[in-house]
């Protein structure tokens, strides 16, 4: 009977092969994928896009995956450690806050320097121009490849005390999460306090920080307006994130599986760009007592952005941001400025001398 069963099984597999039928994904050996996702407080991104994406990635790509997914804060991970954790093989895929990991390689921050790309269309051009050079550097330095690059959206200022202008940040402690953001704040006379997203709410609540910078969507879903009073919607950058996969994990897949996974990750990337494009307006309105459809209602004061504020940030780009980044990056990699000028600089009309 056992011999007969084996013959029947072999015959069924032969028939399936002859007619082009694939064995069910569940019946194949599953490929493990250890994933550290974004911060759980970013519910629109994590619960709306990222978590269901990884839950369905195996079926969508036709790849037999055994995904173990948890957000960064659930795992107790500091965002600044992400590239080192990937290089060590602790995770196969991580959602990475690029501005925070730029301390390991400043070249990566060139994607989203403060004041250079302050709208979503500008930022998308910058990201696409830099993507190939970014990916090559990431593979060389950290054995990791780009799967997605996307922003939270224009980074704006939340404060727990009245402000009317960026000049009012002078003397205040302001949450920062990238080196050039800190350079801008110091230029404005503020004191930058480096905090990852999960640390900001209690910092604002306890007075560790007076103000903080994030997108309208992230601030709303993270309940920041519970502990702030004023919002200045002056776009400073985009807070570009990435989903990166180690090359060791990438090589577990066949060329066909790699193509399918690339396609699916690009779909997630597009969904994240869509949030950056379409959700921040409603989030800002909801946070400041206006019309509200998709976010939580709050009643922070909406500060009017004036041209003097925008001009001050533009002035800081040439005076502080680009020179600071140039000097830091060139010390690490001699081709840094040349590469940036030919990519982001060309796309945005900037040149670093």
PDB file of C-alpha atoms in Angstrom, residues 54-330:
ATOM      1  CA  UNK A  54       3.760  41.481   4.790  1.00  0.00           C
ATOM      2  CA  UNK A  55       0.880  39.219   5.809  1.00  0.00           C
ATOM      3  CA  UNK A  56      -0.072  38.784   2.154  1.00  0.00           C
ATOM      4  CA  UNK A  57       3.354  39.033   0.507  1.00  0.00           C
ATOM      5  CA  UNK A  58       3.794  35.297   0.018  1.00  0.00           C
ATOM      6  CA  UNK A  59       0.467  34.872  -1.772  1.00  0.00           C
ATOM      7  CA  UNK A  60       0.811  38.094  -3.780  1.00  0.00           C
ATOM      8  CA  UNK A  61       4.292  37.217  -5.034  1.00  0.00           C
ATOM      9  CA  UNK A  62       3.732  33.467  -5.383  1.00  0.00           C
ATOM     10  CA  UNK A  63       6.666  32.929  -3.047  1.00  0.00           C
ATOM     11  CA  UNK A  64       6.550  30.468  -0.116  1.00  0.00           C
ATOM     12  CA  UNK A  65       7.329  32.815   2.764  1.00  0.00           C
ATOM     13  CA  UNK A  66       7.293  32.373   6.529  1.00  0.00           C
ATOM     14  CA  UNK A  67       7.127  36.016   7.621  1.00  0.00           C
ATOM     15  CA  UNK A  68       7.767  37.033  11.218  1.00  0.00           C
ATOM     16  CA  UNK A  69       6.718  40.700  11.427  1.00  0.00           C
ATOM     17  CA  UNK A  70       6.897  43.131  14.360  1.00  0.00           C
ATOM     18  CA  UNK A  71       7.154  46.953  14.552  1.00  0.00           C
ATOM     19  CA  UNK A  72      10.423  48.520  15.701  1.00  0.00           C
ATOM     20  CA  UNK A  73       9.085  49.770  19.031  1.00  0.00           C
ATOM     21  CA  UNK A  74       7.494  46.413  19.855  1.00  0.00           C
ATOM     22  CA  UNK A  75      10.934  44.867  19.374  1.00  0.00           C
ATOM     23  CA  UNK A  76      12.579  47.571  21.483  1.00  0.00           C
ATOM     24  CA  UNK A  77      14.876  48.634  18.642  1.00  0.00           C
ATOM     25  CA  UNK A  78      16.457  52.071  18.314  1.00  0.00           C
ATOM     26  CA  UNK A  79      15.892  53.370  14.785  1.00  0.00           C
ATOM     27  CA  UNK A  80      19.499  54.574  14.532  1.00  0.00           C
ATOM     28  CA  UNK A  81      20.732  50.969  14.848  1.00  0.00           C
ATOM     29  CA  UNK A  82      18.816  49.632  11.838  1.00  0.00           C
ATOM     30  CA  UNK A  83      21.643  49.394   9.294  1.00  0.00           C
ATOM     31  CA  UNK A  84      23.948  47.713  11.787  1.00  0.00           C
ATOM     32  CA  UNK A  85      21.238  45.191  12.646  1.00  0.00           C
ATOM     33  CA  UNK A  86      20.744  44.424   8.966  1.00  0.00           C
ATOM     34  CA  UNK A  87      24.470  44.041   8.386  1.00  0.00           C
ATOM     35  CA  UNK A  88      24.703  41.659  11.337  1.00  0.00           C
ATOM     36  CA  UNK A  89      21.889  39.494   9.942  1.00  0.00           C
ATOM     37  CA  UNK A  90      19.619  40.061  12.955  1.00  0.00           C
ATOM     38  CA  UNK A  91      16.766  40.825  10.529  1.00  0.00           C
ATOM     39  CA  UNK A  92      16.122  40.104   6.860  1.00  0.00           C
ATOM     40  CA  UNK A  93      14.002  43.198   6.163  1.00  0.00           C
ATOM     41  CA  UNK A  94      13.713  46.424   8.127  1.00  0.00           C
ATOM     42  CA  UNK A  95      11.759  49.636   7.810  1.00  0.00           C
ATOM     43  CA  UNK A  96      14.516  52.235   8.129  1.00  0.00           C
ATOM     44  CA  UNK A  97      14.305  55.918   9.078  1.00  0.00           C
ATOM     45  CA  UNK A  98      17.011  57.160   6.751  1.00  0.00           C
ATOM     46  CA  UNK A  99      17.754  60.420   8.536  1.00  0.00           C
ATOM     47  CA  UNK A 100      18.488  58.564  11.761  1.00  0.00           C
ATOM     48  CA  UNK A 101      20.792  55.950  10.225  1.00  0.00           C
ATOM     49  CA  UNK A 102      22.702  58.667   8.346  1.00  0.00           C
ATOM     50  CA  UNK A 103      24.991  58.828  11.353  1.00  0.00           C
ATOM     51  CA  UNK A 104      26.465  55.557  10.052  1.00  0.00           C
ATOM     52  CA  UNK A 105      26.930  57.008   6.561  1.00  0.00           C
ATOM     53  CA  UNK A 106      26.023  60.664   5.842  1.00  0.00           C
ATOM     54  CA  UNK A 107      25.679  59.935   2.125  1.00  0.00           C
ATOM     55  CA  UNK A 108      22.252  58.451   2.803  1.00  0.00           C
ATOM     56  CA  UNK A 109      20.860  61.742   4.152  1.00  0.00           C
ATOM     57  CA  UNK A 110      21.614  63.365   0.790  1.00  0.00           C
ATOM     58  CA  UNK A 111      18.305  61.908  -0.341  1.00  0.00           C
ATOM     59  CA  UNK A 112      16.332  64.323   1.850  1.00  0.00           C
ATOM     60  CA  UNK A 113      18.371  67.273   3.076  1.00  0.00           C
ATOM     61  CA  UNK A 114      16.437  69.873   5.068  1.00  0.00           C
ATOM     62  CA  UNK A 115      15.040  72.651   2.880  1.00  0.00           C
ATOM     63  CA  UNK A 116      16.063  71.098  -0.456  1.00  0.00           C
ATOM     64  CA  UNK A 117      12.852  69.221  -1.346  1.00  0.00           C
ATOM     65  CA  UNK A 118       9.958  70.671   0.640  1.00  0.00           C
ATOM     66  CA  UNK A 119       7.003  69.380  -1.406  1.00  0.00           C
ATOM     67  CA  UNK A 120       6.061  65.818  -2.310  1.00  0.00           C
ATOM     68  CA  UNK A 121       6.596  66.253  -6.104  1.00  0.00           C
ATOM     69  CA  UNK A 122      10.032  67.823  -5.505  1.00  0.00           C
ATOM     70  CA  UNK A 123      10.955  65.020  -3.156  1.00  0.00           C
ATOM     71  CA  UNK A 124       9.870  62.284  -5.542  1.00  0.00           C
ATOM     72  CA  UNK A 125      12.139  63.685  -8.255  1.00  0.00           C
ATOM     73  CA  UNK A 126      15.007  63.820  -5.773  1.00  0.00           C
ATOM     74  CA  UNK A 127      14.419  60.255  -4.583  1.00  0.00           C
ATOM     75  CA  UNK A 128      14.281  58.818  -8.095  1.00  0.00           C
ATOM     76  CA  UNK A 129      17.456  60.652  -9.088  1.00  0.00           C
ATOM     77  CA  UNK A 130      19.335  59.283  -6.055  1.00  0.00           C
ATOM     78  CA  UNK A 131      17.894  55.769  -5.905  1.00  0.00           C
ATOM     79  CA  UNK A 132      20.557  53.937  -7.927  1.00  0.00           C
ATOM     80  CA  UNK A 133      23.539  55.581  -6.203  1.00  0.00           C
ATOM     81  CA  UNK A 134      21.861  55.089  -2.826  1.00  0.00           C
ATOM     82  CA  UNK A 135      21.262  51.392  -3.500  1.00  0.00           C
ATOM     83  CA  UNK A 136      24.835  50.805  -4.692  1.00  0.00           C
ATOM     84  CA  UNK A 137      26.259  52.466  -1.580  1.00  0.00           C
ATOM     85  CA  UNK A 138      23.891  50.518   0.667  1.00  0.00           C
ATOM     86  CA  UNK A 139      24.923  47.208  -0.869  1.00  0.00           C
ATOM     87  CA  UNK A 140      28.630  48.012  -0.672  1.00  0.00           C
ATOM     88  CA  UNK A 141      28.657  49.293   2.916  1.00  0.00           C
ATOM     89  CA  UNK A 142      25.942  47.206   4.585  1.00  0.00           C
ATOM     90  CA  UNK A 143      25.260  44.183   2.372  1.00  0.00           C
ATOM     91  CA  UNK A 144      21.674  45.367   2.015  1.00  0.00           C
ATOM     92  CA  UNK A 145      19.499  46.445  -0.921  1.00  0.00           C
ATOM     93  CA  UNK A 146      16.719  48.989  -1.385  1.00  0.00           C
ATOM     94  CA  UNK A 147      13.207  47.557  -1.684  1.00  0.00           C
ATOM     95  CA  UNK A 148      11.265  50.793  -1.111  1.00  0.00           C
ATOM     96  CA  UNK A 149      11.922  54.510  -0.673  1.00  0.00           C
ATOM     97  CA  UNK A 150       9.021  56.719   0.418  1.00  0.00           C
ATOM     98  CA  UNK A 151       8.273  59.757   2.643  1.00  0.00           C
ATOM     99  CA  UNK A 152       5.919  60.424   5.525  1.00  0.00           C
ATOM    100  CA  UNK A 153       5.245  63.777   3.866  1.00  0.00           C
ATOM    101  CA  UNK A 154       6.169  67.410   4.531  1.00  0.00           C
ATOM    102  CA  UNK A 155       7.742  67.722   7.970  1.00  0.00           C
ATOM    103  CA  UNK A 156       6.067  70.460  10.008  1.00  0.00           C
ATOM    104  CA  UNK A 157       6.499  71.935  13.493  1.00  0.00           C
ATOM    105  CA  UNK A 158       4.393  71.097  16.579  1.00  0.00           C
ATOM    106  CA  UNK A 159       4.884  73.113  19.790  1.00  0.00           C
ATOM    107  CA  UNK A 160       3.442  72.986  23.288  1.00  0.00           C
ATOM    108  CA  UNK A 161       3.743  76.771  23.643  1.00  0.00           C
ATOM    109  CA  UNK A 162       2.582  79.658  21.404  1.00  0.00           C
ATOM    110  CA  UNK A 163       4.709  80.356  18.313  1.00  0.00           C
ATOM    111  CA  UNK A 164       4.058  82.618  15.323  1.00  0.00           C
ATOM    112  CA  UNK A 165       7.193  81.985  13.259  1.00  0.00           C
ATOM    113  CA  UNK A 166      10.218  79.733  12.976  1.00  0.00           C
ATOM    114  CA  UNK A 167      12.103  82.583  14.645  1.00  0.00           C
ATOM    115  CA  UNK A 168      10.163  81.791  17.814  1.00  0.00           C
ATOM    116  CA  UNK A 169      12.032  78.474  18.068  1.00  0.00           C
ATOM    117  CA  UNK A 170      15.033  80.409  19.395  1.00  0.00           C
ATOM    118  CA  UNK A 171      15.875  79.193  22.884  1.00  0.00           C
ATOM    119  CA  UNK A 172      13.506  76.194  22.684  1.00  0.00           C
ATOM    120  CA  UNK A 173      14.343  72.482  22.774  1.00  0.00           C
ATOM    121  CA  UNK A 174      13.097  70.952  19.527  1.00  0.00           C
ATOM    122  CA  UNK A 175      12.937  67.274  18.582  1.00  0.00           C
ATOM    123  CA  UNK A 176      15.210  66.482  15.641  1.00  0.00           C
ATOM    124  CA  UNK A 177      15.959  63.219  13.875  1.00  0.00           C
ATOM    125  CA  UNK A 178      18.475  64.024  11.148  1.00  0.00           C
ATOM    126  CA  UNK A 179      21.866  65.769  11.235  1.00  0.00           C
ATOM    127  CA  UNK A 180      20.847  68.551   8.830  1.00  0.00           C
ATOM    128  CA  UNK A 181      17.607  69.120  10.758  1.00  0.00           C
ATOM    129  CA  UNK A 182      19.749  69.675  13.835  1.00  0.00           C
ATOM    130  CA  UNK A 183      21.963  72.054  11.836  1.00  0.00           C
ATOM    131  CA  UNK A 184      18.910  74.103  10.823  1.00  0.00           C
ATOM    132  CA  UNK A 185      17.602  74.256  14.387  1.00  0.00           C
ATOM    133  CA  UNK A 186      20.978  75.409  15.686  1.00  0.00           C
ATOM    134  CA  UNK A 187      21.049  78.044  12.929  1.00  0.00           C
ATOM    135  CA  UNK A 188      17.674  79.268  14.220  1.00  0.00           C
ATOM    136  CA  UNK A 189      18.957  79.423  17.791  1.00  0.00           C
ATOM    137  CA  UNK A 190      17.059  76.340  18.999  1.00  0.00           C
ATOM    138  CA  UNK A 191      18.506  73.340  20.812  1.00  0.00           C
ATOM    139  CA  UNK A 192      17.983  70.084  18.875  1.00  0.00           C
ATOM    140  CA  UNK A 193      17.000  67.037  20.915  1.00  0.00           C
ATOM    141  CA  UNK A 194      17.420  63.762  19.026  1.00  0.00           C
ATOM    142  CA  UNK A 195      14.421  61.506  19.651  1.00  0.00           C
ATOM    143  CA  UNK A 196      12.886  58.658  17.679  1.00  0.00           C
ATOM    144  CA  UNK A 197       9.161  58.830  17.012  1.00  0.00           C
ATOM    145  CA  UNK A 198       8.054  56.607  19.885  1.00  0.00           C
ATOM    146  CA  UNK A 199       9.835  58.894  22.374  1.00  0.00           C
ATOM    147  CA  UNK A 200       8.319  62.203  21.271  1.00  0.00           C
ATOM    148  CA  UNK A 201       4.863  62.163  22.897  1.00  0.00           C
ATOM    149  CA  UNK A 202       6.201  61.686  26.458  1.00  0.00           C
ATOM    150  CA  UNK A 203       9.007  64.184  25.771  1.00  0.00           C
ATOM    151  CA  UNK A 204       6.470  66.864  24.802  1.00  0.00           C
ATOM    152  CA  UNK A 205       4.233  65.898  27.697  1.00  0.00           C
ATOM    153  CA  UNK A 206       7.035  66.165  30.279  1.00  0.00           C
ATOM    154  CA  UNK A 207       8.765  69.225  28.841  1.00  0.00           C
ATOM    155  CA  UNK A 208      11.879  67.375  27.674  1.00  0.00           C
ATOM    156  CA  UNK A 209      11.104  69.049  24.333  1.00  0.00           C
ATOM    157  CA  UNK A 210       9.058  72.178  23.656  1.00  0.00           C
ATOM    158  CA  UNK A 211       8.520  71.450  19.974  1.00  0.00           C
ATOM    159  CA  UNK A 212       8.904  68.543  17.581  1.00  0.00           C
ATOM    160  CA  UNK A 213       8.977  67.933  13.845  1.00  0.00           C
ATOM    161  CA  UNK A 214       7.051  65.289  11.911  1.00  0.00           C
ATOM    162  CA  UNK A 215       4.402  64.995   9.194  1.00  0.00           C
ATOM    163  CA  UNK A 216       0.786  66.040   9.737  1.00  0.00           C
ATOM    164  CA  UNK A 217      -0.365  62.435   9.364  1.00  0.00           C
ATOM    165  CA  UNK A 218       2.191  61.002  11.794  1.00  0.00           C
ATOM    166  CA  UNK A 219       1.590  63.745  14.334  1.00  0.00           C
ATOM    167  CA  UNK A 220      -2.145  63.147  14.262  1.00  0.00           C
ATOM    168  CA  UNK A 221      -2.043  59.348  14.416  1.00  0.00           C
ATOM    169  CA  UNK A 222       0.588  59.614  17.154  1.00  0.00           C
ATOM    170  CA  UNK A 223      -1.762  61.902  19.168  1.00  0.00           C
ATOM    171  CA  UNK A 224       0.787  64.706  19.383  1.00  0.00           C
ATOM    172  CA  UNK A 225      -1.941  67.419  19.462  1.00  0.00           C
ATOM    173  CA  UNK A 226      -2.930  66.063  22.887  1.00  0.00           C
ATOM    174  CA  UNK A 227       0.344  67.487  24.221  1.00  0.00           C
ATOM    175  CA  UNK A 228       0.897  70.423  21.823  1.00  0.00           C
ATOM    176  CA  UNK A 229      -0.999  73.685  21.281  1.00  0.00           C
ATOM    177  CA  UNK A 230       0.377  75.179  18.044  1.00  0.00           C
ATOM    178  CA  UNK A 231       1.257  73.760  14.614  1.00  0.00           C
ATOM    179  CA  UNK A 232       3.363  75.633  12.047  1.00  0.00           C
ATOM    180  CA  UNK A 233       2.853  73.836   8.695  1.00  0.00           C
ATOM    181  CA  UNK A 234       6.106  74.967   7.097  1.00  0.00           C
ATOM    182  CA  UNK A 235       7.425  72.012   5.088  1.00  0.00           C
ATOM    183  CA  UNK A 236      11.079  71.342   5.883  1.00  0.00           C
ATOM    184  CA  UNK A 237      11.754  67.919   4.326  1.00  0.00           C
ATOM    185  CA  UNK A 238       9.923  64.640   3.690  1.00  0.00           C
ATOM    186  CA  UNK A 239      11.290  62.183   6.294  1.00  0.00           C
ATOM    187  CA  UNK A 240      12.153  59.557   3.709  1.00  0.00           C
ATOM    188  CA  UNK A 241      11.946  55.959   4.915  1.00  0.00           C
ATOM    189  CA  UNK A 242      13.019  52.741   3.255  1.00  0.00           C
ATOM    190  CA  UNK A 243      12.384  49.046   3.416  1.00  0.00           C
ATOM    191  CA  UNK A 244      15.763  47.344   3.024  1.00  0.00           C
ATOM    192  CA  UNK A 245      16.509  43.644   2.578  1.00  0.00           C
ATOM    193  CA  UNK A 246      19.827  41.991   3.286  1.00  0.00           C
ATOM    194  CA  UNK A 247      21.635  40.532   0.284  1.00  0.00           C
ATOM    195  CA  UNK A 248      21.827  37.212   2.151  1.00  0.00           C
ATOM    196  CA  UNK A 249      18.022  37.098   2.304  1.00  0.00           C
ATOM    197  CA  UNK A 250      17.699  38.315  -1.308  1.00  0.00           C
ATOM    198  CA  UNK A 251      19.850  35.438  -2.553  1.00  0.00           C
ATOM    199  CA  UNK A 252      17.460  32.889  -1.046  1.00  0.00           C
ATOM    200  CA  UNK A 253      15.035  33.678  -3.859  1.00  0.00           C
ATOM    201  CA  UNK A 254      15.074  32.572  -7.483  1.00  0.00           C
ATOM    202  CA  UNK A 255      15.284  35.240 -10.211  1.00  0.00           C
ATOM    203  CA  UNK A 256      11.547  34.826 -10.814  1.00  0.00           C
ATOM    204  CA  UNK A 257      10.794  35.269  -7.119  1.00  0.00           C
ATOM    205  CA  UNK A 258      13.066  38.321  -6.959  1.00  0.00           C
ATOM    206  CA  UNK A 259      11.149  39.895  -9.836  1.00  0.00           C
ATOM    207  CA  UNK A 260       7.820  39.197  -8.125  1.00  0.00           C
ATOM    208  CA  UNK A 261       9.030  40.544  -4.778  1.00  0.00           C
ATOM    209  CA  UNK A 262      10.398  43.692  -6.418  1.00  0.00           C
ATOM    210  CA  UNK A 263       7.000  44.264  -8.041  1.00  0.00           C
ATOM    211  CA  UNK A 264       5.128  43.840  -4.767  1.00  0.00           C
ATOM    212  CA  UNK A 265       7.459  46.082  -2.761  1.00  0.00           C
ATOM    213  CA  UNK A 266       7.040  48.781  -5.417  1.00  0.00           C
ATOM    214  CA  UNK A 267       3.278  48.517  -4.917  1.00  0.00           C
ATOM    215  CA  UNK A 268       3.747  49.118  -1.208  1.00  0.00           C
ATOM    216  CA  UNK A 269       6.038  52.039  -1.987  1.00  0.00           C
ATOM    217  CA  UNK A 270       3.349  53.583  -4.205  1.00  0.00           C
ATOM    218  CA  UNK A 271       0.782  53.179  -1.416  1.00  0.00           C
ATOM    219  CA  UNK A 272       3.077  55.014   0.994  1.00  0.00           C
ATOM    220  CA  UNK A 273       3.646  57.852  -1.495  1.00  0.00           C
ATOM    221  CA  UNK A 274      -0.122  58.057  -1.884  1.00  0.00           C
ATOM    222  CA  UNK A 275      -0.503  58.646   1.865  1.00  0.00           C
ATOM    223  CA  UNK A 276       2.140  61.389   1.722  1.00  0.00           C
ATOM    224  CA  UNK A 277       0.328  63.024  -1.188  1.00  0.00           C
ATOM    225  CA  UNK A 278      -3.288  62.704  -0.084  1.00  0.00           C
ATOM    226  CA  UNK A 279      -3.546  62.283   3.700  1.00  0.00           C
ATOM    227  CA  UNK A 280      -1.592  65.145   5.222  1.00  0.00           C
ATOM    228  CA  UNK A 281      -4.150  67.827   4.332  1.00  0.00           C
ATOM    229  CA  UNK A 282      -6.939  66.059   6.192  1.00  0.00           C
ATOM    230  CA  UNK A 283      -4.624  65.242   9.091  1.00  0.00           C
ATOM    231  CA  UNK A 284      -3.609  68.902   9.464  1.00  0.00           C
ATOM    232  CA  UNK A 285      -7.220  70.062   9.273  1.00  0.00           C
ATOM    233  CA  UNK A 286      -8.276  67.486  11.864  1.00  0.00           C
ATOM    234  CA  UNK A 287      -5.451  68.491  14.201  1.00  0.00           C
ATOM    235  CA  UNK A 288      -6.385  72.182  14.077  1.00  0.00           C
ATOM    236  CA  UNK A 289     -10.154  72.071  14.516  1.00  0.00           C
ATOM    237  CA  UNK A 290     -11.063  72.074  10.821  1.00  0.00           C
ATOM    238  CA  UNK A 291     -13.034  69.695   8.615  1.00  0.00           C
ATOM    239  CA  UNK A 292     -12.121  66.131   9.493  1.00  0.00           C
ATOM    240  CA  UNK A 293     -12.894  62.873   7.710  1.00  0.00           C
ATOM    241  CA  UNK A 294     -10.086  60.302   8.153  1.00  0.00           C
ATOM    242  CA  UNK A 295      -8.107  61.364  11.231  1.00  0.00           C
ATOM    243  CA  UNK A 296      -8.597  62.226  14.905  1.00  0.00           C
ATOM    244  CA  UNK A 297     -10.092  65.640  15.744  1.00  0.00           C
ATOM    245  CA  UNK A 298      -8.031  68.052  17.871  1.00  0.00           C
ATOM    246  CA  UNK A 299      -8.007  71.822  18.344  1.00  0.00           C
ATOM    247  CA  UNK A 300      -4.408  73.008  18.072  1.00  0.00           C
ATOM    248  CA  UNK A 301      -3.843  76.523  16.747  1.00  0.00           C
ATOM    249  CA  UNK A 302      -2.866  76.606  13.066  1.00  0.00           C
ATOM    250  CA  UNK A 303      -0.047  79.107  12.635  1.00  0.00           C
ATOM    251  CA  UNK A 304       0.051  80.949   9.300  1.00  0.00           C
ATOM    252  CA  UNK A 305       3.206  80.333   7.294  1.00  0.00           C
ATOM    253  CA  UNK A 306       4.705  83.590   6.060  1.00  0.00           C
ATOM    254  CA  UNK A 307       7.163  84.191   3.257  1.00  0.00           C
ATOM    255  CA  UNK A 308       9.812  85.344   5.717  1.00  0.00           C
ATOM    256  CA  UNK A 309       9.830  81.868   7.295  1.00  0.00           C
ATOM    257  CA  UNK A 310      10.220  80.155   3.934  1.00  0.00           C
ATOM    258  CA  UNK A 311      12.971  82.618   2.942  1.00  0.00           C
ATOM    259  CA  UNK A 312      14.818  81.957   6.196  1.00  0.00           C
ATOM    260  CA  UNK A 313      14.860  78.214   5.511  1.00  0.00           C
ATOM    261  CA  UNK A 314      16.018  78.771   1.913  1.00  0.00           C
ATOM    262  CA  UNK A 315      18.823  81.000   3.171  1.00  0.00           C
ATOM    263  CA  UNK A 316      19.857  78.318   5.649  1.00  0.00           C
ATOM    264  CA  UNK A 317      20.148  75.723   2.861  1.00  0.00           C
ATOM    265  CA  UNK A 318      23.000  77.600   1.206  1.00  0.00           C
ATOM    266  CA  UNK A 319      24.550  78.998   4.369  1.00  0.00           C
ATOM    267  CA  UNK A 320      24.430  75.961   6.644  1.00  0.00           C
ATOM    268  CA  UNK A 321      22.698  72.820   5.374  1.00  0.00           C
ATOM    269  CA  UNK A 322      24.635  72.060   2.188  1.00  0.00           C
ATOM    270  CA  UNK A 323      28.082  73.065   3.542  1.00  0.00           C
ATOM    271  CA  UNK A 324      27.574  71.075   6.753  1.00  0.00           C
ATOM    272  CA  UNK A 325      26.475  67.975   4.875  1.00  0.00           C
ATOM    273  CA  UNK A 326      29.224  68.378   2.234  1.00  0.00           C
ATOM    274  CA  UNK A 327      32.010  68.494   4.799  1.00  0.00           C
ATOM    275  CA  UNK A 328      30.642  65.595   6.832  1.00  0.00           C
ATOM    276  CA  UNK A 329      29.993  63.381   3.820  1.00  0.00           C
ATOM    277  CA  UNK A 330      33.235  64.111   1.980  1.00  0.00           C
TER     278      UNK A 330
END
